[in-house]
Coordinates of C-alpha atoms and ligand atoms in Angstrom, one line a residue:
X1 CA -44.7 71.1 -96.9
X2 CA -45.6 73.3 -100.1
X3 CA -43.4 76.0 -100.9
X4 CA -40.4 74.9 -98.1
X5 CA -36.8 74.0 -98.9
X6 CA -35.7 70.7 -97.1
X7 CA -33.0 72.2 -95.6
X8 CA -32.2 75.6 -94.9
X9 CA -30.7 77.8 -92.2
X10 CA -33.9 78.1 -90.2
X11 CA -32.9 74.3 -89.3
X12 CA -29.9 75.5 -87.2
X13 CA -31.8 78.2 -85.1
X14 CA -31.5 76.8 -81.7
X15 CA -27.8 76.2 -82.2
X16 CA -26.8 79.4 -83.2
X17 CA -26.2 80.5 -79.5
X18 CA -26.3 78.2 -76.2
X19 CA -26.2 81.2 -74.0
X20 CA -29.4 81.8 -72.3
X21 CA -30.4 85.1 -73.5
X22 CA -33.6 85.7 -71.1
X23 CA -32.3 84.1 -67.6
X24 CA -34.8 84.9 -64.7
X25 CA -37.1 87.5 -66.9
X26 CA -40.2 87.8 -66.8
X27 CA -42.3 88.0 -70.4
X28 CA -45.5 88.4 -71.1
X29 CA -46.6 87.0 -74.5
X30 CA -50.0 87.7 -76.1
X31 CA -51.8 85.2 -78.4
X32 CA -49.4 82.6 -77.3
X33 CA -51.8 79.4 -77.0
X34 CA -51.0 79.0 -80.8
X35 CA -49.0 80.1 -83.9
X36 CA -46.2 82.4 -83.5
X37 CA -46.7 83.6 -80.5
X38 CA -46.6 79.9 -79.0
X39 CA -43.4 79.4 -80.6
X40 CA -41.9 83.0 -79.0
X41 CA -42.8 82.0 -75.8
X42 CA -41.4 78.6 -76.3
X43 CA -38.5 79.5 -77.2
X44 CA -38.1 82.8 -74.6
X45 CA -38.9 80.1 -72.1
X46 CA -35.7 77.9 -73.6
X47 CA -33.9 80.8 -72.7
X48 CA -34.5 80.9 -69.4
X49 CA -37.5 83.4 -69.1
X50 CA -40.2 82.9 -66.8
X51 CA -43.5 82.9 -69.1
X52 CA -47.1 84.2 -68.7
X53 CA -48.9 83.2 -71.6
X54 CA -51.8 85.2 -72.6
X55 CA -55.0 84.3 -74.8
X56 CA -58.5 84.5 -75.3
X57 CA -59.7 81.0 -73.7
X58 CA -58.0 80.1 -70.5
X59 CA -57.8 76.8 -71.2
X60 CA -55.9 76.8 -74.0
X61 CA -53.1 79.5 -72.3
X62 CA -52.7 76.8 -69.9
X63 CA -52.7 73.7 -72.0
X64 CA -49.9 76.0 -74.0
X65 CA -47.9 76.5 -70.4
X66 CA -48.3 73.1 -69.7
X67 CA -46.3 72.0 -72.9
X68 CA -43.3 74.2 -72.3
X69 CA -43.3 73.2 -68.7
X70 CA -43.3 69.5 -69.8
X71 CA -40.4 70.6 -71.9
X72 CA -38.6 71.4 -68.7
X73 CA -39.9 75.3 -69.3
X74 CA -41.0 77.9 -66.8
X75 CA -44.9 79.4 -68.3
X76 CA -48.3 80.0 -66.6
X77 CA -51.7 81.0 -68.8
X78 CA -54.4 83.2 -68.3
X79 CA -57.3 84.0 -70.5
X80 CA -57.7 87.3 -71.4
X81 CA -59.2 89.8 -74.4
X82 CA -56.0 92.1 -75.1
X83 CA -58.5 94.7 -76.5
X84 CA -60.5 94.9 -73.1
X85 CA -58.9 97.5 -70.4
X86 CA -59.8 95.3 -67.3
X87 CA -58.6 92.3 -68.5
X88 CA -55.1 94.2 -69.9
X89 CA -54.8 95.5 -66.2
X90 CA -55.5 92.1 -64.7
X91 CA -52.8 90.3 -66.8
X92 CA -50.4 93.2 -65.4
X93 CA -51.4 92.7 -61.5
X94 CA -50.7 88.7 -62.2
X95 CA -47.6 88.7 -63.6
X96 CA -46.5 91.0 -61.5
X97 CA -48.4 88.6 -58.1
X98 CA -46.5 85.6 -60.1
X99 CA -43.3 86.5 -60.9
X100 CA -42.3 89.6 -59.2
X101 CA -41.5 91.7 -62.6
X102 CA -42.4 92.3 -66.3
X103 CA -39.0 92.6 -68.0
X104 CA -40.5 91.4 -71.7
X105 CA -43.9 92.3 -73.5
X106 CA -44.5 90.7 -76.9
X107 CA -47.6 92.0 -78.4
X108 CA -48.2 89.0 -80.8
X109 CA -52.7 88.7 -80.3
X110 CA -54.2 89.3 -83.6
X111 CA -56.4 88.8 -85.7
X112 CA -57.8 89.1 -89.3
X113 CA -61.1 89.9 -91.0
X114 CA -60.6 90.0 -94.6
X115 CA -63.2 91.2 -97.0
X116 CA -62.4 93.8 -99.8
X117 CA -63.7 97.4 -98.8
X118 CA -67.2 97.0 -100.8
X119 CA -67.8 93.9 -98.7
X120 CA -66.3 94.8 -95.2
X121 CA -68.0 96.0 -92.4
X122 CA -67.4 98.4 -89.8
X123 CA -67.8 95.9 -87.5
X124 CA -64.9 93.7 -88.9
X125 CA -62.5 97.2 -89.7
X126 CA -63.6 98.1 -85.6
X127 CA -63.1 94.5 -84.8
X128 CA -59.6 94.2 -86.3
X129 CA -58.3 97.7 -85.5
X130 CA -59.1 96.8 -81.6
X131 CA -57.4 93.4 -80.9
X132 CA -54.5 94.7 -83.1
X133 CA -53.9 98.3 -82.6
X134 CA -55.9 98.6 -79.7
X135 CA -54.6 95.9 -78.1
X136 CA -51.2 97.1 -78.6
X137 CA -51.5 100.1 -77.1
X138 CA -53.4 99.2 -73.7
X139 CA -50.5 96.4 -72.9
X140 CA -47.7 99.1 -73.9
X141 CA -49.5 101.9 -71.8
X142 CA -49.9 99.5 -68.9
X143 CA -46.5 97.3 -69.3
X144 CA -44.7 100.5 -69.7
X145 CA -45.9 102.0 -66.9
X146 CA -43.8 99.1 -64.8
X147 CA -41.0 99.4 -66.9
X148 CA -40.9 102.8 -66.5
X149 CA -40.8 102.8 -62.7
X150 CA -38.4 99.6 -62.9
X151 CA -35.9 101.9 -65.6
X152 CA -35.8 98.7 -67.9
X153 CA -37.9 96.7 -70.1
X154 CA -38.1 95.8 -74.0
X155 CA -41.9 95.4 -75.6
X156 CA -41.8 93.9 -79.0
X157 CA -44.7 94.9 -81.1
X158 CA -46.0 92.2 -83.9
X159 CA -47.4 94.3 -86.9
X160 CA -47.0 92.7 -90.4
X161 CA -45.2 93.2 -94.0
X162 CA -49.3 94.4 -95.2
X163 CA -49.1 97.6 -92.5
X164 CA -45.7 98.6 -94.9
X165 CA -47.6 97.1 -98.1
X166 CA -51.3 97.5 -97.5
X167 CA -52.6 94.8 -99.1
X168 CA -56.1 94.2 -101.0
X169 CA -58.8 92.8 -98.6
X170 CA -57.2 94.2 -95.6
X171 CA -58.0 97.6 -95.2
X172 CA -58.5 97.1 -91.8
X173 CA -55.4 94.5 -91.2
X174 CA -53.4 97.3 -93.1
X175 CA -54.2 99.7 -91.4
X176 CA -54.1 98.2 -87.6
X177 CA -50.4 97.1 -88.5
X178 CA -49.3 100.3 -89.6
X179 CA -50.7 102.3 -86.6
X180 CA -48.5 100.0 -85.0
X181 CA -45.5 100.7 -86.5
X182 CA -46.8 104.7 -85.4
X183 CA -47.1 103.4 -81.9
X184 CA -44.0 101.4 -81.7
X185 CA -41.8 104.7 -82.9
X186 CA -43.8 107.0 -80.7
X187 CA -43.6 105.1 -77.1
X188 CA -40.2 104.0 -78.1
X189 CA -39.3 107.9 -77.5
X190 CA -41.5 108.9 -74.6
X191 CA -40.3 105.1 -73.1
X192 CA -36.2 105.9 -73.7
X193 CA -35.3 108.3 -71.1
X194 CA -36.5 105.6 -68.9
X195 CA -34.3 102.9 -70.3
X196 CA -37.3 101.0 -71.7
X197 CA -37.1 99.3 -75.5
X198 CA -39.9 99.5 -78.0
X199 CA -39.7 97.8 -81.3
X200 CA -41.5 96.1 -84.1
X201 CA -41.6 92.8 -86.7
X202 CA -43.1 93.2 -89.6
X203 CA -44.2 89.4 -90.3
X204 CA -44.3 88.4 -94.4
X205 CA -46.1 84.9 -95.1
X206 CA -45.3 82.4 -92.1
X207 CA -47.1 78.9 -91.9
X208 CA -49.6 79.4 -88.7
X209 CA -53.2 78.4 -88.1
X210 CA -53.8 81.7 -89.3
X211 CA -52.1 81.2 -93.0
X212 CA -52.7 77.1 -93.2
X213 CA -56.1 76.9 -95.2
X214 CA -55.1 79.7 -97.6
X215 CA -56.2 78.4 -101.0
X216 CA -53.6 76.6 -103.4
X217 CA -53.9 79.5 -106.4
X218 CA -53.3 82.0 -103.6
X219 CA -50.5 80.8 -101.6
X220 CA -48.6 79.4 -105.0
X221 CA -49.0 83.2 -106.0
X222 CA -47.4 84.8 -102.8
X223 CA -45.0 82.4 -103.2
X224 CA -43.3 83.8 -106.4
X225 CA -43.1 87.2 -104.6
X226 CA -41.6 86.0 -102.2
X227 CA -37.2 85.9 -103.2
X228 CA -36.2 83.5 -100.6
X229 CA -38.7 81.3 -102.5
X230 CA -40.5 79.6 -99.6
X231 CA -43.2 80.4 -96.6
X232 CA -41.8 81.3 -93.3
X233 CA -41.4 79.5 -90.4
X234 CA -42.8 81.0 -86.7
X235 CA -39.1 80.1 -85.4
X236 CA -37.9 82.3 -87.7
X237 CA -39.9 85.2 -85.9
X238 CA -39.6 84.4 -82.4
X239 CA -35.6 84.4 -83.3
X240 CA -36.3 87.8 -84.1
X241 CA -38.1 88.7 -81.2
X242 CA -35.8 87.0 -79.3
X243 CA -33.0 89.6 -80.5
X244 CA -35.4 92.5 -79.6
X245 CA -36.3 91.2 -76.2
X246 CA -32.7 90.6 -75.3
X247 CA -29.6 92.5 -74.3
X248 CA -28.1 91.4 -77.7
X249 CA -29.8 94.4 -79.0
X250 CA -29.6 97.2 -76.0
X251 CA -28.7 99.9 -78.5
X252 CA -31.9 98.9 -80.8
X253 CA -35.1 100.8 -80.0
X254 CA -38.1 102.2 -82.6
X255 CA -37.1 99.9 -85.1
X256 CA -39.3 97.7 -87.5
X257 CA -37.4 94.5 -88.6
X258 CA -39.1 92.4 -91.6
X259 CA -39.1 88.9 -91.6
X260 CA -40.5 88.4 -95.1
X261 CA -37.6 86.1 -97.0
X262 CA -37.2 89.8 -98.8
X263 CA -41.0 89.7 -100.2
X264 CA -42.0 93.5 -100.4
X265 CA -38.7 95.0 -99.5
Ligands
NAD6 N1 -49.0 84.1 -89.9 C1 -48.6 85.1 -90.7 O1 -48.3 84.9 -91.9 C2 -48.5 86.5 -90.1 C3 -47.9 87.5 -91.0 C4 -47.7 88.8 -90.5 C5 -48.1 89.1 -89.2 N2 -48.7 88.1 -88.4 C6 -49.1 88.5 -87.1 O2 -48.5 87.7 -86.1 C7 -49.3 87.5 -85.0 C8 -49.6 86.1 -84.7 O3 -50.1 85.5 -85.9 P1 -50.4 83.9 -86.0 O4 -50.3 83.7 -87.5 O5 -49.7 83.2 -85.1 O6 -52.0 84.0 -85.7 P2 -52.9 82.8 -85.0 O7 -54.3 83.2 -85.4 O8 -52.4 81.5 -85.3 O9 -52.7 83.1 -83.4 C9 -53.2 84.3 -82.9 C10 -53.6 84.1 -81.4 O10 -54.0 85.3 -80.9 C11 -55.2 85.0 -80.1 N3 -56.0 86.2 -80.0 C12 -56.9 86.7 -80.9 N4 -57.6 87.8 -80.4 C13 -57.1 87.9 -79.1 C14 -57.5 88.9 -78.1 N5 -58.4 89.8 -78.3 N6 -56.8 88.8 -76.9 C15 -55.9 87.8 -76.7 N7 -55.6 86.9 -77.6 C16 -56.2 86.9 -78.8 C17 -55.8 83.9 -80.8 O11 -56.7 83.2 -79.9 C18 -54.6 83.0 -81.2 O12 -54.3 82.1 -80.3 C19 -50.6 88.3 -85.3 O13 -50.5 89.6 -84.7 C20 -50.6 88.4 -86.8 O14 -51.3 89.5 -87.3 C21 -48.9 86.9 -88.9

């Protein structure tokens, strides 16, 4: 695949610990019927975490289950819009029906609009700043009002290398992922007293449905910014996101971590 090494550490993720890091939790994982979100709840679920995948179109939260149950997994899916307060509240009351707890949020849904500013529209910079930011802050508000009461819990925010950056064409991408970065710091400190983990990854280029039919010129470009000198791989975040959702990093809260092979640093 263009712009990847043929070997490389990322080949050696799943080996690097045989310890389950997640037994019997409970995480919630938004966006996860695709991209990296799938591959965090894949790989929460190899760890021994009970799943409940959330995205837009039921059926495809389910077909995602389905494929880490068939890989001897624990996941259920339910379709809902992170950006809509019913639907954030009804996600909460399932998990909570299904598994008994909510130990793990990751807040992976997003999406992007890009257009530079002459050519955007408020409804794409509203459209983007409510699935991303919006989003965010409804499953954090309601997540961590469980956590809060349980006195543990660890929500893992997914904002992106442009919120640090901002980046041409995404003034509303930009801008949604650094209000996330706000939000992660400032529920991290009215979440701590209650033993309750907030953090954040700041994504560079990773190979997704969401990056895959960038155009040649563009995506040779980004590469040569990027040191590590290839795109990223989604295992490469959800090992990330595994160290944030797990005990290995108890001491770790209101942090942003960037998984950008050093691009922008
Ligand atoms: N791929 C990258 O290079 C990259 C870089 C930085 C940050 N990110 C961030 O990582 C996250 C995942 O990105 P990806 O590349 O896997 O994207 P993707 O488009 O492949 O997957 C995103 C998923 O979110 C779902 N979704 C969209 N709106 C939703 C909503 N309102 N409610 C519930 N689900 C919704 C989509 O249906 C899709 O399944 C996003 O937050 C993205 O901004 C990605």
């Amino acid at each position: 695949m263009t712009g990847e090494h043929p070997a490389s550490e990322a080949d050696h993720l799943e080996s690097w610990t045989t310890a389950p890091l997640l037994e019997d939790r409970v995480a919630i994982v938004t966006g996860a019927a695709r991209g990296i979100g799938l591959e965090i709840a894949t790989v929460f679920a190899r760890h021994g975490a009970n799943v409940l995948i959330v995205d837009l179109a039921e059926p495809d939260a389910q077909a995602a289950a389905a494929s880490i149950g068939s890989a001897g997994g624990v996941a259920e899916g339910i379709g809902a819009d992170v950006s809509n307060e019913d639907d954030v509240d009804r996600v909460i009351q399932t998990c909570q029906e299904r598994f008994g707890s909510i130990d793990v949020v990751v807040n992976n849904a997003g999406i992007i609009r890009d257009a530079t500013m002459r050519k955007m529209t408020l409804e794409d910079f509203r459209a983007v700043l409510d699935v991303n930011l919006t989003g965010t802050w409804l499953m954090t508000k309601a997540a961590g009002a469980v956590m809060r009461a349980q006195r543990s819990g660890a929500i893992v925010n997914m904002s992106s290398i442009s919120g640090k950056v901002g980046l041409v064409g995404q003034t509303n991408y930009s801008a949604a992922k650094a209000g996330i970065v706000g939000l992660t710091k400032a529920s991290a400190k009215e979440l701590a007293p209650h033993q309750v983990r907030v953090n954040a990854i700041q994504p560079g280029l990773i190979l997704t449905p969401m990056t895959e039919n960038m155009r040649d010129d563009i995506r040779e470009a980004k590469l040569k910014e990027i040191p590590l000198g290839r795109i990223g791989r989604p295992s490469e975040v959800a090992a990330v996101a595994l160290f944030l959702a797990s005990p290995l990093s108890s001491y770790v809260t209101a942090t942003v971590t960037e998984v950008t092979g050093g691009r922008y640093a």
